[in-house]
mmCIF file with all atom_site columns, C-alpha atoms in Angstrom:
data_model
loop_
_atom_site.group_PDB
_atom_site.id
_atom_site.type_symbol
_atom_site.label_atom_id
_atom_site.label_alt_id
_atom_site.label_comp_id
_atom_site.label_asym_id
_atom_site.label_entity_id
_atom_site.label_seq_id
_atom_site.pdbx_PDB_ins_code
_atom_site.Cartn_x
_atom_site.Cartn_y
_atom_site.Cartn_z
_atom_site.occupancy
_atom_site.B_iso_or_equiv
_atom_site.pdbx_formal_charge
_atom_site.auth_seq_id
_atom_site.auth_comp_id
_atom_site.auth_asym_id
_atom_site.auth_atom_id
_atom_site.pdbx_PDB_model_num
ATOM 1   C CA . UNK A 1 1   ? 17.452 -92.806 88.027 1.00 0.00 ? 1   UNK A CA 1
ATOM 2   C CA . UNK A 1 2   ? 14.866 -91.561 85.827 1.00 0.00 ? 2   UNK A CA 1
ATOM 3   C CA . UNK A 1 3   ? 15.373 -89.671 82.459 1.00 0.00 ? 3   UNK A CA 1
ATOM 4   C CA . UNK A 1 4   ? 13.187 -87.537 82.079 1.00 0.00 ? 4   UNK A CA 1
ATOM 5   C CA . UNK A 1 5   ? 12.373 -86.518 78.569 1.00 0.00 ? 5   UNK A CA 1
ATOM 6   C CA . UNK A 1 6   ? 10.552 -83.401 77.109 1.00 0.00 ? 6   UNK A CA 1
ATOM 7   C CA . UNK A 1 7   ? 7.586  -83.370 74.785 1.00 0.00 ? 7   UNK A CA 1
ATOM 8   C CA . UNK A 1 8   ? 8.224  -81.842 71.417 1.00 0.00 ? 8   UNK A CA 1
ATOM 9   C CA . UNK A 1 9   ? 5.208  -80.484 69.739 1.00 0.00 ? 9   UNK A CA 1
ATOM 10  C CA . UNK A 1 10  ? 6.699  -80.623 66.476 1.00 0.00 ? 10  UNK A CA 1
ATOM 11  C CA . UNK A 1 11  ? 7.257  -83.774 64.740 1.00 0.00 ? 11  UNK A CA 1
ATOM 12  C CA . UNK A 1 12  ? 10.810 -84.557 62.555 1.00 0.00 ? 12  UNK A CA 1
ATOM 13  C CA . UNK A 1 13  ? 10.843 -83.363 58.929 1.00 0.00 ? 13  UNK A CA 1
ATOM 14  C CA . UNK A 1 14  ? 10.310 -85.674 56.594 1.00 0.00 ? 14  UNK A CA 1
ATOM 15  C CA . UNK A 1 15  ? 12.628 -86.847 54.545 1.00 0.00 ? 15  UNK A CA 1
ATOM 16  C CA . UNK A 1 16  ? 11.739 -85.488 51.031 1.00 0.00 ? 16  UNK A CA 1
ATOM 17  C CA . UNK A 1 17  ? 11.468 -88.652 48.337 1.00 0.00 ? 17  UNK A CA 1
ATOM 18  C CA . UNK A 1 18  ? 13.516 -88.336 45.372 1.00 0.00 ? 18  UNK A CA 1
ATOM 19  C CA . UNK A 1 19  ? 11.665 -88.308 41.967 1.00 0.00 ? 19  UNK A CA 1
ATOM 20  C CA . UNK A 1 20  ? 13.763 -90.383 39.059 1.00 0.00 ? 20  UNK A CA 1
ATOM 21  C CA . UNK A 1 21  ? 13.307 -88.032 35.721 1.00 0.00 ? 21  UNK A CA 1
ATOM 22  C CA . UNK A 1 22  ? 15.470 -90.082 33.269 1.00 0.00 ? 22  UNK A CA 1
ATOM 23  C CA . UNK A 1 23  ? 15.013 -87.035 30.904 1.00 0.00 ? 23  UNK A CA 1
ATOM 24  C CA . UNK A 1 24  ? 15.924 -84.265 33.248 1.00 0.00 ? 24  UNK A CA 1
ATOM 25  C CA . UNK A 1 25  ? 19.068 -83.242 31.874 1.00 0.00 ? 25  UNK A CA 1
ATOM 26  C CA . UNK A 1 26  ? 18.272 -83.827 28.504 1.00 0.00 ? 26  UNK A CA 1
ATOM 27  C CA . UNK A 1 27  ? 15.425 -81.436 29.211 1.00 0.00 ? 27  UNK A CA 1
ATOM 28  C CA . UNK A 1 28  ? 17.572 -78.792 30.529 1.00 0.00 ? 28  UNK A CA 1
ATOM 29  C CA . UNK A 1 29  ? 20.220 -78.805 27.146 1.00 0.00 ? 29  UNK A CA 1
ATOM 30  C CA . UNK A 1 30  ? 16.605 -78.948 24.987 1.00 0.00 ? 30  UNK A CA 1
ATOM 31  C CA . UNK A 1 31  ? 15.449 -75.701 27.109 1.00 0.00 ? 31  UNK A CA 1
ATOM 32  C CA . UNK A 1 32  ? 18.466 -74.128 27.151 1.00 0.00 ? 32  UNK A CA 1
ATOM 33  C CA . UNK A 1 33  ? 18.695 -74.949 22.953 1.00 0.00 ? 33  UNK A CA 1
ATOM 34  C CA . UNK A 1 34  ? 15.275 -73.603 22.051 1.00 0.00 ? 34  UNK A CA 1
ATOM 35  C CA . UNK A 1 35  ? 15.963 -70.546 24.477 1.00 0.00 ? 35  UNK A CA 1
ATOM 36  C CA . UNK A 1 36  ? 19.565 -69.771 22.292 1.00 0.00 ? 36  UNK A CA 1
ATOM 37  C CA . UNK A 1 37  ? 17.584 -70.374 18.917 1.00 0.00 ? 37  UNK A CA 1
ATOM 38  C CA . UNK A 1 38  ? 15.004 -68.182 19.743 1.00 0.00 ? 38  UNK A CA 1
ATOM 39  C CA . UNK A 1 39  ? 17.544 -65.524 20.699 1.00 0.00 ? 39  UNK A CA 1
ATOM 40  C CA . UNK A 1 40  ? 19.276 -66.061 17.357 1.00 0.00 ? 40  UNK A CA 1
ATOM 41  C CA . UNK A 1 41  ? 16.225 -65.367 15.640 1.00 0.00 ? 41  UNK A CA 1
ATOM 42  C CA . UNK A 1 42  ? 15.455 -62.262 16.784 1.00 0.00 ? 42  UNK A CA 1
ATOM 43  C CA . UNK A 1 43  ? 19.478 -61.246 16.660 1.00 0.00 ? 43  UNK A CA 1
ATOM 44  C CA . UNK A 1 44  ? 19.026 -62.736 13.107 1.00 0.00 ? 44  UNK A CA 1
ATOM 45  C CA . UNK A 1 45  ? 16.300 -60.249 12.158 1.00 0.00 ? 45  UNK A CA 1
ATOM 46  C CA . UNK A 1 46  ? 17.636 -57.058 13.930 1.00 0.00 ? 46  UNK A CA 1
ATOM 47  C CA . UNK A 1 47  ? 20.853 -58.033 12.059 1.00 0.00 ? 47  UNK A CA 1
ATOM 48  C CA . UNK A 1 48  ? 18.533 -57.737 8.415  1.00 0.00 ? 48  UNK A CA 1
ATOM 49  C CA . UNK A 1 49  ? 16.721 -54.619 9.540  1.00 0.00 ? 49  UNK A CA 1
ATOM 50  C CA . UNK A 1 50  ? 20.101 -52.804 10.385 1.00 0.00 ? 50  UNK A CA 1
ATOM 51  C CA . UNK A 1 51  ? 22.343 -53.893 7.167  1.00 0.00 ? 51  UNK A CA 1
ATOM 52  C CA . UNK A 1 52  ? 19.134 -52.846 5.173  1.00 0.00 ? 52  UNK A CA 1
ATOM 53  C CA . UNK A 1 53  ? 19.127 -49.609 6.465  1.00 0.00 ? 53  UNK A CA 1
ATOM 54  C CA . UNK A 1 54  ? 22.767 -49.167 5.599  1.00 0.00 ? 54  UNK A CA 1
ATOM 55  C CA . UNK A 1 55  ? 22.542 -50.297 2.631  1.00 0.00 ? 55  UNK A CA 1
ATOM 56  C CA . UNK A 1 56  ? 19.322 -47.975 1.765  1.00 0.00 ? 56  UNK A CA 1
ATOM 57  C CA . UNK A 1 57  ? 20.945 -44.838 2.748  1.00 0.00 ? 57  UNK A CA 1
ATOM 58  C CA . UNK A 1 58  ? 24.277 -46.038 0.662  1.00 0.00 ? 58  UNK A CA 1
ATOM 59  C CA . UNK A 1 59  ? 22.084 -46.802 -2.620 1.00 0.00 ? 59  UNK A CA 1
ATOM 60  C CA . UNK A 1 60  ? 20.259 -43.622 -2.064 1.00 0.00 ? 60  UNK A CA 1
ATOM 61  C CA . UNK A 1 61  ? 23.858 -41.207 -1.517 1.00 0.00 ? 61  UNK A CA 1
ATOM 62  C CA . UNK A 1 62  ? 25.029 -43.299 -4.428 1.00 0.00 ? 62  UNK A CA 1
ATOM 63  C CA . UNK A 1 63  ? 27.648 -44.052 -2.056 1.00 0.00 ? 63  UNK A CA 1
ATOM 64  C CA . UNK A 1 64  ? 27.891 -47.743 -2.666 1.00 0.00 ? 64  UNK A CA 1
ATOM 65  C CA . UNK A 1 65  ? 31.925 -47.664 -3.180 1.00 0.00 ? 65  UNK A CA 1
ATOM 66  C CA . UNK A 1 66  ? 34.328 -50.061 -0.973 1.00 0.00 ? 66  UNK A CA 1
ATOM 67  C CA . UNK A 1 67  ? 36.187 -47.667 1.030  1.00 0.00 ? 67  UNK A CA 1
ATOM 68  C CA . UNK A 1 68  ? 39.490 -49.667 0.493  1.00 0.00 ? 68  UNK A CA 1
ATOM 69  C CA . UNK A 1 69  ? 39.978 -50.327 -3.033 1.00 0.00 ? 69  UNK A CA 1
ATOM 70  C CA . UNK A 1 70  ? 37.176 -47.548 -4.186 1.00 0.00 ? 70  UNK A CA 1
ATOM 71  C CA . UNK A 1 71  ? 35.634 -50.474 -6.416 1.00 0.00 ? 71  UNK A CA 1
ATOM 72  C CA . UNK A 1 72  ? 31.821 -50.034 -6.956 1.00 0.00 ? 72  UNK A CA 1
ATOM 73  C CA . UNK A 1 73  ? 29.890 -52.037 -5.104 1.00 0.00 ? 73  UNK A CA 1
ATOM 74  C CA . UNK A 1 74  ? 27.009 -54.304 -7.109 1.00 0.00 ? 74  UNK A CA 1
ATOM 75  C CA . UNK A 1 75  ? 23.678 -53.383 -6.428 1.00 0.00 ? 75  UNK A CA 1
ATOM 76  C CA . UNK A 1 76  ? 21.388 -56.108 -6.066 1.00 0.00 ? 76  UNK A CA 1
ATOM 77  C CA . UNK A 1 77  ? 17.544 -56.004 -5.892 1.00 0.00 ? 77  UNK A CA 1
ATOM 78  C CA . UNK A 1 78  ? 15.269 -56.341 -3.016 1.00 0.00 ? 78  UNK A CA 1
ATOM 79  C CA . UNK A 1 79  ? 12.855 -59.132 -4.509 1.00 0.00 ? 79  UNK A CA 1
ATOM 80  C CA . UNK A 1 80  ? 16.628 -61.395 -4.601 1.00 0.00 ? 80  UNK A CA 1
ATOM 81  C CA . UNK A 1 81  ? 15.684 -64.525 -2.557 1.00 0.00 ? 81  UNK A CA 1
ATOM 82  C CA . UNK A 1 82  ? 19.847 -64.055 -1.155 1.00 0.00 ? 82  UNK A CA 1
ATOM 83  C CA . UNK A 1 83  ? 19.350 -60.292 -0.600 1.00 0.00 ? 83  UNK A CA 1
ATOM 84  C CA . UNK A 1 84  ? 20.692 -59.790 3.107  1.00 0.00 ? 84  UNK A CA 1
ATOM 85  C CA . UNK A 1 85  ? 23.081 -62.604 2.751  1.00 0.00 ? 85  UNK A CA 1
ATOM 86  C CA . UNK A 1 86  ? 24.503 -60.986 0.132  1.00 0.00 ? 86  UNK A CA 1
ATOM 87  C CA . UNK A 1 87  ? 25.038 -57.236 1.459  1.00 0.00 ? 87  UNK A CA 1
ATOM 88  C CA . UNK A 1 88  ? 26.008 -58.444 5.134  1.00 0.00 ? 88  UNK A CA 1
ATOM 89  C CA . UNK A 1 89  ? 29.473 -58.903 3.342  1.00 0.00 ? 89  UNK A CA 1
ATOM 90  C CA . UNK A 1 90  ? 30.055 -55.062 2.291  1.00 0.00 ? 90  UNK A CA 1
ATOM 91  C CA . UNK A 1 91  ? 29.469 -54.384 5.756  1.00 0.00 ? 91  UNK A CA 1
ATOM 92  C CA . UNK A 1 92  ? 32.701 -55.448 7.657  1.00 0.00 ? 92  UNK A CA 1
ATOM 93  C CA . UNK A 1 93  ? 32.866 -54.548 11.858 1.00 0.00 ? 93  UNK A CA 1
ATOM 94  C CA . UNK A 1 94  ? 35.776 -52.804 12.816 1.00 0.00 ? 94  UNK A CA 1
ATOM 95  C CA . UNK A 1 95  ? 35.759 -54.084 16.618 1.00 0.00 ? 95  UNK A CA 1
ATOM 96  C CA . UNK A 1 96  ? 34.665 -57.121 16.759 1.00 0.00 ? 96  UNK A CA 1
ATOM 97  C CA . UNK A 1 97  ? 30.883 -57.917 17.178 1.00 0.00 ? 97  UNK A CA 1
ATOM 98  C CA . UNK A 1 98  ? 31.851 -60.908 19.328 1.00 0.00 ? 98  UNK A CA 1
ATOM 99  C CA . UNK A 1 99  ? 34.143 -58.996 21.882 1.00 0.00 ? 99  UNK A CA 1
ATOM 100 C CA . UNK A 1 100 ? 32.045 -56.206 21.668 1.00 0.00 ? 100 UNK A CA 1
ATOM 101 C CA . UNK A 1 101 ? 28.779 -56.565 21.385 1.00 0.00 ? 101 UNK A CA 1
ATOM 102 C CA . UNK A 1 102 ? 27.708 -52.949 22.591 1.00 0.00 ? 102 UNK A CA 1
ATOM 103 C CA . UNK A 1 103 ? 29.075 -51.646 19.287 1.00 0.00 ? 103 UNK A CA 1
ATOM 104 C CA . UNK A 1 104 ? 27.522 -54.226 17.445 1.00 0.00 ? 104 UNK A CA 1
ATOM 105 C CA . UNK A 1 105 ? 24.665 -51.904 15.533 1.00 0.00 ? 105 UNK A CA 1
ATOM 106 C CA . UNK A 1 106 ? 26.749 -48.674 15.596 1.00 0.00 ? 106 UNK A CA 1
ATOM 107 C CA . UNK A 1 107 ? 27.298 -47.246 12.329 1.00 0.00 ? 107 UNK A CA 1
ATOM 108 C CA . UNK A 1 108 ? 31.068 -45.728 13.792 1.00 0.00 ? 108 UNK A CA 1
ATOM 109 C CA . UNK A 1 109 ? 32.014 -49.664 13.730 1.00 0.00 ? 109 UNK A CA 1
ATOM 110 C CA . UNK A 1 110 ? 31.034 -49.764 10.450 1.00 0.00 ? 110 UNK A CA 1
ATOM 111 C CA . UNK A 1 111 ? 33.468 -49.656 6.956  1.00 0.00 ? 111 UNK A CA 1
ATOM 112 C CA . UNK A 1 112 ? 31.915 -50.673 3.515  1.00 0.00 ? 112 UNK A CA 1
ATOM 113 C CA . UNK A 1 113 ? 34.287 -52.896 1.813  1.00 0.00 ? 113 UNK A CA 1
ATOM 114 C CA . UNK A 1 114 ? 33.855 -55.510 -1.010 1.00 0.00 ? 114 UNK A CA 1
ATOM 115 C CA . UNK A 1 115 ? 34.196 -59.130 -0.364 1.00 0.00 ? 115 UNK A CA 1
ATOM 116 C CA . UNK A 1 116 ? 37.900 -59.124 -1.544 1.00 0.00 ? 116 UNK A CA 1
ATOM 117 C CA . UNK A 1 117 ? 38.590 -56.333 1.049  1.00 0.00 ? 117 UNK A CA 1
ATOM 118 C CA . UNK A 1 118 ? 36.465 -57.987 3.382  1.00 0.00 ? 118 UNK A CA 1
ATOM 119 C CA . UNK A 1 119 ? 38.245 -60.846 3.551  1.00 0.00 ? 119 UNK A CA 1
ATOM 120 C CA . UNK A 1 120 ? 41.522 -59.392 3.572  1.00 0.00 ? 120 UNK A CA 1
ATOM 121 C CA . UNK A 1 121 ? 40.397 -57.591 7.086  1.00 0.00 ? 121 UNK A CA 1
ATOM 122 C CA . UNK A 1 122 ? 39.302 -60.808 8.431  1.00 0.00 ? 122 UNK A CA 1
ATOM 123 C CA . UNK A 1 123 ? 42.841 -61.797 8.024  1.00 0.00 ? 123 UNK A CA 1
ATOM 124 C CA . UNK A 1 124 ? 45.400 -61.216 10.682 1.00 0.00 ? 124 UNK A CA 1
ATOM 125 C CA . UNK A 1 125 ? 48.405 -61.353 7.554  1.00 0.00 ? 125 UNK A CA 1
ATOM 126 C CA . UNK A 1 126 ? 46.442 -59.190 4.727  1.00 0.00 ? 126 UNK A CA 1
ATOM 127 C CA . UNK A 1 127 ? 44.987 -56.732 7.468  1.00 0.00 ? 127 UNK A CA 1
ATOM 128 C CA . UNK A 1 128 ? 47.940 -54.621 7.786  1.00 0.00 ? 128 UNK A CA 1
ATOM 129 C CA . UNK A 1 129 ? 48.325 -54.336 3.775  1.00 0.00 ? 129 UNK A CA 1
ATOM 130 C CA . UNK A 1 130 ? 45.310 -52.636 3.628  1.00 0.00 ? 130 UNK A CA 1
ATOM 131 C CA . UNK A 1 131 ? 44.615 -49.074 2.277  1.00 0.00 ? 131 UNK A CA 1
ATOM 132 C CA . UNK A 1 132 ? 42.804 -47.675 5.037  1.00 0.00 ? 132 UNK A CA 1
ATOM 133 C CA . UNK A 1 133 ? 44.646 -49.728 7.408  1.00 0.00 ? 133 UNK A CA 1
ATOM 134 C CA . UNK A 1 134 ? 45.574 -46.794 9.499  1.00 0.00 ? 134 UNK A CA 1
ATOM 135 C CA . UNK A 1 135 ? 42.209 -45.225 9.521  1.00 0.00 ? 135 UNK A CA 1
ATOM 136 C CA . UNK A 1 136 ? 40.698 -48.305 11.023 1.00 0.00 ? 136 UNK A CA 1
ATOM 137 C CA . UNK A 1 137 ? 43.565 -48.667 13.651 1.00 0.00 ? 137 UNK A CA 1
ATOM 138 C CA . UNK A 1 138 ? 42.455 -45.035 14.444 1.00 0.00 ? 138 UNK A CA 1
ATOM 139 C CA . UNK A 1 139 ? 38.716 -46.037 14.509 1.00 0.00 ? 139 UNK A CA 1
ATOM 140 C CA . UNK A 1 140 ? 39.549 -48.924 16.824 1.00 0.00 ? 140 UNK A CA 1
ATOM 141 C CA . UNK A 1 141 ? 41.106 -46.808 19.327 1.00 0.00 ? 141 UNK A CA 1
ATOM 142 C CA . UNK A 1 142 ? 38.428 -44.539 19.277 1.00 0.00 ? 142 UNK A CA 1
ATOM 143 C CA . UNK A 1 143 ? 35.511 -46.830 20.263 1.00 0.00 ? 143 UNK A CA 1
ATOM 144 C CA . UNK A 1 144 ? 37.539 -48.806 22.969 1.00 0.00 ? 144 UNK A CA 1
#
């Protein structure tokens, strides 16, 4: 008996060969590193722009008060070398900018406080003590 066997026009895939990259996952963290910086950056500067403009509009109400102790505020000049380091601290996020980032550039998320104040809201103890403690319970439940 006699197998017959049929003809098949189309030859077996080749196998596909392997190329060794030593570096490719060291690669892949640099990529994924230089793609986070650059995101950074530009978070950085659209941080800047929107603190400045806060802090414009305050200077020019004469509204540059911390709204939980009512202690003014110091003004600092533009040409300062430390200038948006330095004002990103009277500007303290009700909701967190972490949890949600949606509200991040919001003004309604917003309270001017010193850096005493500002710490004490970053605390979990002090928070509660606060003046306007209430008010930005109220606020929070707001922009949920």
């Amino acid at each position: 008996y006699i197998m017959q066997h049929k003809f098949n026009p189309q030859p077996k895939p080749q196998k596909k060969v392997k190329v060794k990259d030593n570096y490719y996952w060291w690669k892949l963290r640099r990529n994924s590193a230089l793609k986070s910086i650059e995101k950074n950056k530009k978070r950085e500067q659209k941080d800047k722009e929107f603190y400045q403009s806060l802090y414009d509009n305050l200077v020019k109400n004469n509204n540059l008060f911390c709204e939980n102790c009512g202690k003014r505020l110091t003004q600092y000049p533009k040409s300062d070398t430390d200038f948006h380091k330095k004002i990103r601290f009277y500007f303290h996020h009700i909701l967190p900018k972490s949890r949600y980032k949606h509200l991040r550039y919001k003004i309604e998320n917003i309270c001017v406080l010193c850096k005493s104040c500002h710490s004490k809201a970053e605390s979990a103890i002090s928070y509660p003590k606060m003046n306007i403690y209430q008010k930005l319970e109220e606020i929070k439940e707001r922009l949920k």
